[in-house]
Short mmCIF file of C-alpha atoms and ligand atoms in Angstrom, two decimals:
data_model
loop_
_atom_site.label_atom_id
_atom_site.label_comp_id
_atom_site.label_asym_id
_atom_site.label_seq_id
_atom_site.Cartn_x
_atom_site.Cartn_y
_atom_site.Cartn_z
CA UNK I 1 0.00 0.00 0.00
CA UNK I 2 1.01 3.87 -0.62
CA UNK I 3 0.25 7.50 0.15
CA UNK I 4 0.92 8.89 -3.26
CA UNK I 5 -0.27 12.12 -2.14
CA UNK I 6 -2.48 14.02 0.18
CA UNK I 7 -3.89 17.63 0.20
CA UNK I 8 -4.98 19.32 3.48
CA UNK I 9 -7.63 22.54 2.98
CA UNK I 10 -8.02 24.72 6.18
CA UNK I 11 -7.26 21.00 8.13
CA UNK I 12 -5.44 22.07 11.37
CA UNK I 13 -2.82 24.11 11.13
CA UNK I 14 -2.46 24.09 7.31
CA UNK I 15 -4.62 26.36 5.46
CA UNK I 16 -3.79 24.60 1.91
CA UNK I 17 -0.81 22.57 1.30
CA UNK I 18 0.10 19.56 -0.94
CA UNK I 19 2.26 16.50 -0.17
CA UNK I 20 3.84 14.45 -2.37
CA UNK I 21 5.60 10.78 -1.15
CA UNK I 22 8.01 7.82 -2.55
CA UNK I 23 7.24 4.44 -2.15
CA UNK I 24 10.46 4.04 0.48
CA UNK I 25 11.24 6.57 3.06
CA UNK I 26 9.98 9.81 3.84
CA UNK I 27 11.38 12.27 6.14
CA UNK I 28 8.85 15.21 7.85
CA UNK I 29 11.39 17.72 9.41
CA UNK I 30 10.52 20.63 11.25
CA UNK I 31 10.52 22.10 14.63
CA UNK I 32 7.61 21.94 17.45
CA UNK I 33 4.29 23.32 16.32
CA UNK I 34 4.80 23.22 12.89
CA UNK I 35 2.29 20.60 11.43
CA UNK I 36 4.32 17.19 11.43
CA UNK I 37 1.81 15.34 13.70
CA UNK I 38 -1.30 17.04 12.32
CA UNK I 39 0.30 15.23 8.85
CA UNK I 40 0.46 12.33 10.35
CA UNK I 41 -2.99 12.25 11.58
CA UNK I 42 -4.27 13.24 8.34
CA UNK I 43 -2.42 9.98 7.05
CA UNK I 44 -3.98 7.65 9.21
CA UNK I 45 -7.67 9.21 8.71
CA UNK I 46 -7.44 7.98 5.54
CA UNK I 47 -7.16 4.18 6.69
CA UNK I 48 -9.65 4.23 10.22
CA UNK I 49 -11.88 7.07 9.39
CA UNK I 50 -11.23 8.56 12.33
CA UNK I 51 -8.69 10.81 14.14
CA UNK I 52 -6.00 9.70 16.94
CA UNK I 53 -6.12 12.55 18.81
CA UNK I 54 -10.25 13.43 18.80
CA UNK I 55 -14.05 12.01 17.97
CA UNK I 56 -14.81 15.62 17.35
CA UNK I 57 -14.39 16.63 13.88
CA UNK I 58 -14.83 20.22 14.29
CA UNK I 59 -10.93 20.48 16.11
CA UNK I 60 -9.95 19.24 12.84
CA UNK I 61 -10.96 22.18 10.95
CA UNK I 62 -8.49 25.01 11.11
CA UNK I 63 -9.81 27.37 13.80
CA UNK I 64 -12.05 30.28 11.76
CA UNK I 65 -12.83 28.04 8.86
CA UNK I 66 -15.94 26.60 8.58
CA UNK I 67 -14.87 23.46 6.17
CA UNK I 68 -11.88 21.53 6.26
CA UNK I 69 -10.76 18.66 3.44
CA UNK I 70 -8.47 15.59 2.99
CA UNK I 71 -7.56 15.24 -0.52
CA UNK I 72 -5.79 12.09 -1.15
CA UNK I 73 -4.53 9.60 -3.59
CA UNK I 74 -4.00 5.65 -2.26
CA UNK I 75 -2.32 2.74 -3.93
CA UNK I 76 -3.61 -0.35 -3.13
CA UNK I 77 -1.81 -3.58 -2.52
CA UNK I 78 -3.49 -4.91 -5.86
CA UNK I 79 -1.72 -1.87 -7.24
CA UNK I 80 -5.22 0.17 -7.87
CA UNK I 81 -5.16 4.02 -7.48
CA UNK I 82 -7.91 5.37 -5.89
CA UNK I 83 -8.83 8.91 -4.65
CA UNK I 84 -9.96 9.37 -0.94
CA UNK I 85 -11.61 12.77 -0.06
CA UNK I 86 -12.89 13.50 3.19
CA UNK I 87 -15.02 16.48 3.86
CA UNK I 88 -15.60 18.18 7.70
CA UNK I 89 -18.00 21.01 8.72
CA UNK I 90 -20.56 21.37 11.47
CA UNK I 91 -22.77 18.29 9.76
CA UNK I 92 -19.73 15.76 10.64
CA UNK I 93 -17.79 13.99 8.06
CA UNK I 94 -18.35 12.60 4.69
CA UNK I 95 -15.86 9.93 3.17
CA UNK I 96 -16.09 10.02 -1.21
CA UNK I 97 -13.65 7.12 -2.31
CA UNK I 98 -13.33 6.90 -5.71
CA UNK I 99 -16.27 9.74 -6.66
CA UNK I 100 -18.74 7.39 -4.31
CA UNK I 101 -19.82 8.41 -1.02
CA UNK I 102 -18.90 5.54 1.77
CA UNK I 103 -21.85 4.46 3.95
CA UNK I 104 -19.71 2.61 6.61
CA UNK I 105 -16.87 4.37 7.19
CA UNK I 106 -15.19 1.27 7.98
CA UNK I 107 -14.86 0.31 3.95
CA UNK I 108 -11.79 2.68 4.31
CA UNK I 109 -9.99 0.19 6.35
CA UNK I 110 -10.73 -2.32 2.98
CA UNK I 111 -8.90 0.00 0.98
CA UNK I 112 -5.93 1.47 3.19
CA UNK I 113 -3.99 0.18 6.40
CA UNK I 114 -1.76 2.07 8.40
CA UNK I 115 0.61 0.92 11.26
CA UNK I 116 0.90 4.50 13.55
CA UNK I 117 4.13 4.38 16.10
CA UNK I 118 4.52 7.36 18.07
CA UNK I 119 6.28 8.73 21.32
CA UNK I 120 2.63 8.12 23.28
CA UNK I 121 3.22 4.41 22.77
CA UNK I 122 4.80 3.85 26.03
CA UNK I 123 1.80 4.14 27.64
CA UNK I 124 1.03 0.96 26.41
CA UNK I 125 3.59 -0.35 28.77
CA UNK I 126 3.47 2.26 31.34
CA UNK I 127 -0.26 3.52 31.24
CA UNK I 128 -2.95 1.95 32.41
CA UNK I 129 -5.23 -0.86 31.52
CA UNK I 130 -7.11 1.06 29.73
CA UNK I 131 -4.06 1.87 27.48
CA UNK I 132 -3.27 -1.84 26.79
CA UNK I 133 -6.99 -2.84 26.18
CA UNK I 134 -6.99 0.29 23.78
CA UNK I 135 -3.81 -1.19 21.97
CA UNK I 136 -5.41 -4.63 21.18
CA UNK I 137 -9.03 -3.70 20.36
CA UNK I 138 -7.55 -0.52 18.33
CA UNK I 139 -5.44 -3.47 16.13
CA UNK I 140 -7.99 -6.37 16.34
CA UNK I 141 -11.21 -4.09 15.14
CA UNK I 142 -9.02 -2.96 12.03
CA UNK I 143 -7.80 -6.42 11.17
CA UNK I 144 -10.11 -8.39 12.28
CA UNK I 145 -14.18 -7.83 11.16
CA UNK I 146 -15.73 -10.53 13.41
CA UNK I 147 -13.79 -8.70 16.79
CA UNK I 148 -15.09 -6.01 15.64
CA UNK I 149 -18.44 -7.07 15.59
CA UNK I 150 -18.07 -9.23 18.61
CA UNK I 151 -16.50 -6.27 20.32
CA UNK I 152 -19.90 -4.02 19.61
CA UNK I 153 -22.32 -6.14 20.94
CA UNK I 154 -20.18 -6.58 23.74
CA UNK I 155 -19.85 -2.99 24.43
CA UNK I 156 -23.73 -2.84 23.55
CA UNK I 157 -24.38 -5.55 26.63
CA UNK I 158 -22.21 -3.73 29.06
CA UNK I 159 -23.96 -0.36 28.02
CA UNK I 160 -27.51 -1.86 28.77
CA UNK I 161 -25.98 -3.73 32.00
CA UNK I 162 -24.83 -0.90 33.22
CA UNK I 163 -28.20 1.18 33.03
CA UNK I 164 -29.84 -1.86 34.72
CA UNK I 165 -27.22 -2.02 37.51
CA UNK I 166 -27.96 1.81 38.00
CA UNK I 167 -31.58 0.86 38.42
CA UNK I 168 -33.33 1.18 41.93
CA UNK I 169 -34.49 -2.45 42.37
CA UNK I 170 -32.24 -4.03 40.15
CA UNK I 171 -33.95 -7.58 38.33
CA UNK I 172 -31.73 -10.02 39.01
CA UNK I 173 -33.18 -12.70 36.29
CA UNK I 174 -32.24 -9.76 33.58
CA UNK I 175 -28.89 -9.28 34.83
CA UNK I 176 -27.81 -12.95 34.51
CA UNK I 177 -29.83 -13.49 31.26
CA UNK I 178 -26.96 -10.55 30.22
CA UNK I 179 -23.93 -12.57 31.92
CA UNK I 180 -24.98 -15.32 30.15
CA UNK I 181 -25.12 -13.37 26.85
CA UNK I 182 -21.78 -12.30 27.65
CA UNK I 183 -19.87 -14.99 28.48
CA UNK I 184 -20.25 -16.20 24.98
CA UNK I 185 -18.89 -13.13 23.43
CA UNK I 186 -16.22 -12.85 26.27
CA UNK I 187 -14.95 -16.11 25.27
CA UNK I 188 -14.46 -15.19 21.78
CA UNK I 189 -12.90 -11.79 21.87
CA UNK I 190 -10.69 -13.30 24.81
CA UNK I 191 -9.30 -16.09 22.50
CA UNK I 192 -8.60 -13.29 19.59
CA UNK I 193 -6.60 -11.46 22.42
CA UNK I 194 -4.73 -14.02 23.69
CA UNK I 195 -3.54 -15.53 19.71
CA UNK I 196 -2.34 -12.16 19.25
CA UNK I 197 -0.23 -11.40 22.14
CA UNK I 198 1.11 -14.88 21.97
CA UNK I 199 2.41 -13.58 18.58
CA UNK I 200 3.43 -10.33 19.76
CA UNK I 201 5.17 -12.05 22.37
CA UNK I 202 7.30 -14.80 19.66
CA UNK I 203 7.70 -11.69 17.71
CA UNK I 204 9.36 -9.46 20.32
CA UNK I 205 11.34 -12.17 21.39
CA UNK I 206 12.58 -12.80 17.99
CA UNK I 207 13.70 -8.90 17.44
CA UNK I 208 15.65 -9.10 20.55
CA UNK I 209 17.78 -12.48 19.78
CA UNK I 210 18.20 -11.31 16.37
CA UNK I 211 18.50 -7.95 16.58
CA UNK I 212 19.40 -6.46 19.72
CA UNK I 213 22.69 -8.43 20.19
CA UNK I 214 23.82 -5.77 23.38
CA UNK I 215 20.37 -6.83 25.48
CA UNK I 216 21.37 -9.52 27.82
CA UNK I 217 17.88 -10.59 29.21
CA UNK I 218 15.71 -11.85 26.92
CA UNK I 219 13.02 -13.84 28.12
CA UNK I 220 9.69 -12.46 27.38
CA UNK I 221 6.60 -13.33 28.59
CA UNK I 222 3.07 -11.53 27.81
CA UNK I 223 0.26 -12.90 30.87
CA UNK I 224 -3.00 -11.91 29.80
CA UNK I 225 -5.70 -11.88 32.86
CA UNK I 226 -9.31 -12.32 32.62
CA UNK I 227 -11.63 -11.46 35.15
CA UNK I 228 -14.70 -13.67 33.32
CA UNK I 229 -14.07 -17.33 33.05
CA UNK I 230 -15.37 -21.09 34.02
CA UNK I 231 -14.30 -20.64 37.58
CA UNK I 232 -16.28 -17.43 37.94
CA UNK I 233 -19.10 -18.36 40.22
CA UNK I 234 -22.57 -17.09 39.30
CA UNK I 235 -24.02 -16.41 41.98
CA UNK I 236 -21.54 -14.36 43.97
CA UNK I 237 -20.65 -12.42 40.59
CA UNK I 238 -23.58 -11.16 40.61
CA UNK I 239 -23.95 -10.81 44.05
CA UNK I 240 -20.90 -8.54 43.94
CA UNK I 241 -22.16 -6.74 41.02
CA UNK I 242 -25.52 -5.52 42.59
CA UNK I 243 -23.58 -4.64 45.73
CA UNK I 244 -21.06 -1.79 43.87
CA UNK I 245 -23.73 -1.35 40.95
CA UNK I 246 -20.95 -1.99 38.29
CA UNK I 247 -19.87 -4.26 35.66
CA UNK I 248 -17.43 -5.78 36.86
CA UNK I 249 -16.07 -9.03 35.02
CA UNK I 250 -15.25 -8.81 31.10
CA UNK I 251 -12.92 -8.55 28.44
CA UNK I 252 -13.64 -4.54 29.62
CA UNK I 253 -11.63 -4.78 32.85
CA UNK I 254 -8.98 -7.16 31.66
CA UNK I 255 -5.01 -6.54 31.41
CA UNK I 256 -1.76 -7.93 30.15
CA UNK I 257 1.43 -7.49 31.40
CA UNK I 258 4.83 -7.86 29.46
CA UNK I 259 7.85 -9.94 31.91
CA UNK I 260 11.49 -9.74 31.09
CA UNK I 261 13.14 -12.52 32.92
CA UNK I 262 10.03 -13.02 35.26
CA UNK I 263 10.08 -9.25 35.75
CA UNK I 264 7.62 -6.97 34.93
CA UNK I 265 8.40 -3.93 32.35
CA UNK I 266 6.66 -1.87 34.04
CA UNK I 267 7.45 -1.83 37.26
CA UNK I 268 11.36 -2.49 36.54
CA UNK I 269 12.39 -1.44 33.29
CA UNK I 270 14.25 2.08 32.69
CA UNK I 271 11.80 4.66 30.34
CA UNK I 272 14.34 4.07 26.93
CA UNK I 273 13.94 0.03 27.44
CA UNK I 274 9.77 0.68 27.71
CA UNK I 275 10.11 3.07 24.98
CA UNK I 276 12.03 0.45 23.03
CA UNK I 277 9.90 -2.34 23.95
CA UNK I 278 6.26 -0.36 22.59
CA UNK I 279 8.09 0.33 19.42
CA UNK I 280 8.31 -3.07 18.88
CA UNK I 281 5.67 -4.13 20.18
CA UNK I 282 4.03 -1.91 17.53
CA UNK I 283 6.19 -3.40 14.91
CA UNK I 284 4.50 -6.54 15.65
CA UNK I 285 1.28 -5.27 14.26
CA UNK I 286 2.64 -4.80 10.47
CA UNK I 287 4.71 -7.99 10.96
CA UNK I 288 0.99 -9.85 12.08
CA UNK I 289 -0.75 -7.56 9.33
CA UNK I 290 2.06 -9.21 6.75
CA UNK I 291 2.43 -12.27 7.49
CA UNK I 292 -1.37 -13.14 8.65
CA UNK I 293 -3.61 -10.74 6.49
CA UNK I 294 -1.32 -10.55 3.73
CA UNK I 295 -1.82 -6.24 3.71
CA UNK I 296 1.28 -4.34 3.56
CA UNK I 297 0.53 -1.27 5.52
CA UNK I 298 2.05 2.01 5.26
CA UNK I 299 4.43 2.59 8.31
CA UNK I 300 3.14 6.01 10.42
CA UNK I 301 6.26 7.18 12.80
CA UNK I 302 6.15 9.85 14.96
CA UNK I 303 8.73 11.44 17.08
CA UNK I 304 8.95 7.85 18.35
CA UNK I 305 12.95 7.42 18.24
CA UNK I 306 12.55 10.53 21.05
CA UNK I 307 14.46 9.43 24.27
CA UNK I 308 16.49 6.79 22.70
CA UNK I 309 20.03 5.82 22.65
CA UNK I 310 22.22 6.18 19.43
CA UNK I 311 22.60 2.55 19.37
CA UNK I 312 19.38 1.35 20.01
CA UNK I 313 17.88 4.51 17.25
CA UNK I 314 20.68 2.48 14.30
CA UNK I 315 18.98 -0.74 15.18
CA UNK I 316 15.65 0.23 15.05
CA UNK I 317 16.20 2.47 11.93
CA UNK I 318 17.86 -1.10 10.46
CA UNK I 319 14.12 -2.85 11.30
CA UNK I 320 12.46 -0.48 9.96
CA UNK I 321 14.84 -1.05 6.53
CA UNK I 322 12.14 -2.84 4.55
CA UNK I 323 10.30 -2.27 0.95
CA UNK I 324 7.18 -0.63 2.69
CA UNK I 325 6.19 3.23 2.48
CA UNK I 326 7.64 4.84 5.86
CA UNK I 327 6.66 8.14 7.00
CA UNK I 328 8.86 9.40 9.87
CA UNK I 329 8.77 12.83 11.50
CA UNK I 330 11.96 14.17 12.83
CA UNK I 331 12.66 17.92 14.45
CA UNK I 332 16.33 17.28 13.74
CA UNK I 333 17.19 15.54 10.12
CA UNK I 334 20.85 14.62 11.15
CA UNK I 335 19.80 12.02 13.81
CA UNK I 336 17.93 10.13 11.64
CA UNK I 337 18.80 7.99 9.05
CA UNK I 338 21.93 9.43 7.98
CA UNK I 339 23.83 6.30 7.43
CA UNK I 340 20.72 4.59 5.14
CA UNK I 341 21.92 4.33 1.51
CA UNK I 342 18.47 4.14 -0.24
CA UNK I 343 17.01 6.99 -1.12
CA UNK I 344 14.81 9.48 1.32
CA UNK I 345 12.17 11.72 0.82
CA UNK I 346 13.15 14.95 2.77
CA UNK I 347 9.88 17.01 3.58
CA UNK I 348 10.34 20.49 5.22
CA UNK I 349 7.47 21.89 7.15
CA UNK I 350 7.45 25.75 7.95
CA UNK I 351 3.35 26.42 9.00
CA UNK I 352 2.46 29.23 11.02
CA UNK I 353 2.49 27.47 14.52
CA UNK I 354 -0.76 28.42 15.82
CA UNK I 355 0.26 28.94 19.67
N1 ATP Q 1 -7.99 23.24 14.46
C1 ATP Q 1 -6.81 23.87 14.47
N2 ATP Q 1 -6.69 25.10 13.88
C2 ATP Q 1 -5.51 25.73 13.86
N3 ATP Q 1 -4.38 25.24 14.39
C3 ATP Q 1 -4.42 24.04 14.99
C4 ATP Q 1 -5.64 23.29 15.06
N4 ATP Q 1 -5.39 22.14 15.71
C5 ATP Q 1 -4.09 22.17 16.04
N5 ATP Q 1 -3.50 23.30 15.61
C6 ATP Q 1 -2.09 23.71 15.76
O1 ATP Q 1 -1.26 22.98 14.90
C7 ATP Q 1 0.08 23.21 15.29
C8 ATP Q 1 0.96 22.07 14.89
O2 ATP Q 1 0.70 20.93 15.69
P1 ATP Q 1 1.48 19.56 15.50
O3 ATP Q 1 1.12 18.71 16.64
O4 ATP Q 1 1.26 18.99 14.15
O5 ATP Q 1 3.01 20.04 15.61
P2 ATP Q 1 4.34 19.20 15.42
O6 ATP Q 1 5.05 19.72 14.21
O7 ATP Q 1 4.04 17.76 15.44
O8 ATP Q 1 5.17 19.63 16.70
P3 ATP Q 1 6.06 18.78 17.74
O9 ATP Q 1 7.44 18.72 17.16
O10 ATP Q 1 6.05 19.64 18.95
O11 ATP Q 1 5.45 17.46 17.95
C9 ATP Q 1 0.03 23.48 16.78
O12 ATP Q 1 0.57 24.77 17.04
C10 ATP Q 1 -1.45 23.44 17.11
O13 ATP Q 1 -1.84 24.43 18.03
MG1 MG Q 2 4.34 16.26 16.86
#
């Protein structure tokens, strides 16, 4: 897949400007405030539908306009161009691919797959559960359309759960004709989450042997916890649900943690080594996209080489050394890549910072 080129109208900070990319490596430079993440996110709109920073479309139009556009043109992985335009104003957002307005935004995802790595990643290490369970549903409902669909009515249960648990007299019959609802979706989006970390986990342990010769520890383990299965019982789930009026078992309050050498990352890893390990944790997802999907998705980086050292930047720079279309933003264009023979794409950005 490709970004052949993309046009921002009055989106952000850019009042009009065009792009223009290689198939290989391309290089956004500039300093703070100047656009290079607002790029980005323009990039990988084109693939979810949605933005990475907000659900509100009106931030995305630049502040006293009252229309913004994406104007793009995608190469498929059968090799078909096709033109994306996306349209904001106070109505929402309307998607035209190919001169046809998309019903389900979704069809994008069909057309265009992105793998975003940014600085923000570490939270998926550091952050909260919340964080983590955001990671796998974020790459599971974009890969994966029966997650996805498993994932809504699951979200649709809780919702209706939850309303029911806020109830006065609460009707107990209801509430376990819902826990038995869920435990059938539970199961499945569990076992989806579980086959992909145990591939995340293979995978990370295969950059490190391979790649990361100077790392002396290298035994990783991923330990995914459920709070809803077989030895759950019933009665004093829901018991315990009536009593705090919450739902309170489901793949919603569930958690991984990664282990180096039976120790946790989290709690005993420095901030480079976390930083390191959620950029590849993210490579995993275009090595799962590649190998299991058979999509070759453009490669989203932002400011994600930030904090680390000049050894561990070569090597990573070296993984990312591959025939897919990389988009990397940089404030400083001789740290990066300067010993890579093939050729780059250097992109200067000079927009008005807006603050
Ligand atoms: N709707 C909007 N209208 C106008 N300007 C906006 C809008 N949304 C964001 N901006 C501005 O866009 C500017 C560029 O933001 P962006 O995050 O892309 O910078 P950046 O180049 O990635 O900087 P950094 O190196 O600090 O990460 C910011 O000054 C921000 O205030
Ligand atoms: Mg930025």
């Amino acid at each position: 897949m490709l970004v052949n080129s993309i046009e921002l109208i009055n989106f952000r900070n850019y009042s009009s400007r065009k792009f223009q990319f290689n198939n290989n490596l391309n290089l956004i430079i500039g300093n703070n405030g100047q656009g290079k993440s607002n790029l980005i996110e323009a990039i990988q709109f084109l693939s979810i539908s949605k933005s990475i920073k907000t659900n509100i479309s009106l931030e995305l139009i630049k502040s006293g306009c009252i229309e913004s556009s994406i104007i793009a043109e995608i190469t498929d992985d059968d090799s078909f161009k096709n033109s994306i335009h996306i349209k904001f104003n106070n109505r929402g957002k309307q998607i035209i691919l190919n001169n046809k307005l998309l019903i389900k935004s979704s069809d994008l995802l069909k057309t265009f797959n992105t793998v975003y790595i940014s600085e923000e990643d570490i939270n998926i290490v550091s952050g909260s559960p919340v964080e983590r369970r955001r990671f796998l549903d974020g790459f599971l409902t974009k890969t994966d359309f029966e997650y996805m669909d498993n994932l809504k009515q699951f979200k649709q249960i809780i919702k209706q759960k939850s309303k029911l648990l806020k109830e006065e007299k609460i009707n107990r019959d209801i509430l376990v004709l819902y826990n038995t609802k869920l435990i059938g979706i539970n199961k499945i989006i569990i076992k989806k989450r579980r086959k992909f970390l145990e591939y995340v986990k293979e995978n990370i342990q295969n950059y490190l042997e391979n790649k990361f010769h100077h790392i002396k520890n290298k035994k990783v383990e991923i330990i995914y916890t459920n709070t809803l299965n077989n030895e759950n019982d019933e009665k004093e789930m829901v018991n315990k649900e009536i009593k705090y009026r919450e739902c309170l078992y489901g793949a919603h309050r569930d958690d991984f943690s990664i282990n180096f050498q039976e120790k946790n990352v989290k709690k005993y890893m420095s901030l480079g080594q976390k930083r390191l390990i959620s950029f590849i944790l993210k490579l995993s997802e275009k090595d799962y996209l590649i190998k299991y999907k058979k999509i070759n998705p453009v490669i989203l980086v932002d400011d994600a080489f930030n904090g680390l050292d000049d050894q561990t930047i070569k090597i990573t720079e070296e993984l990312l050394q591959d025939s897919l279309q990389k988009i990397v933003t940089t404030t400083n264009k001789n740290k990066l890549f300067s010993n890579i023979n093939s050729e780059i794409n250097e992109i200067e950005i000079k927009e008005n910072a807006t603050i």
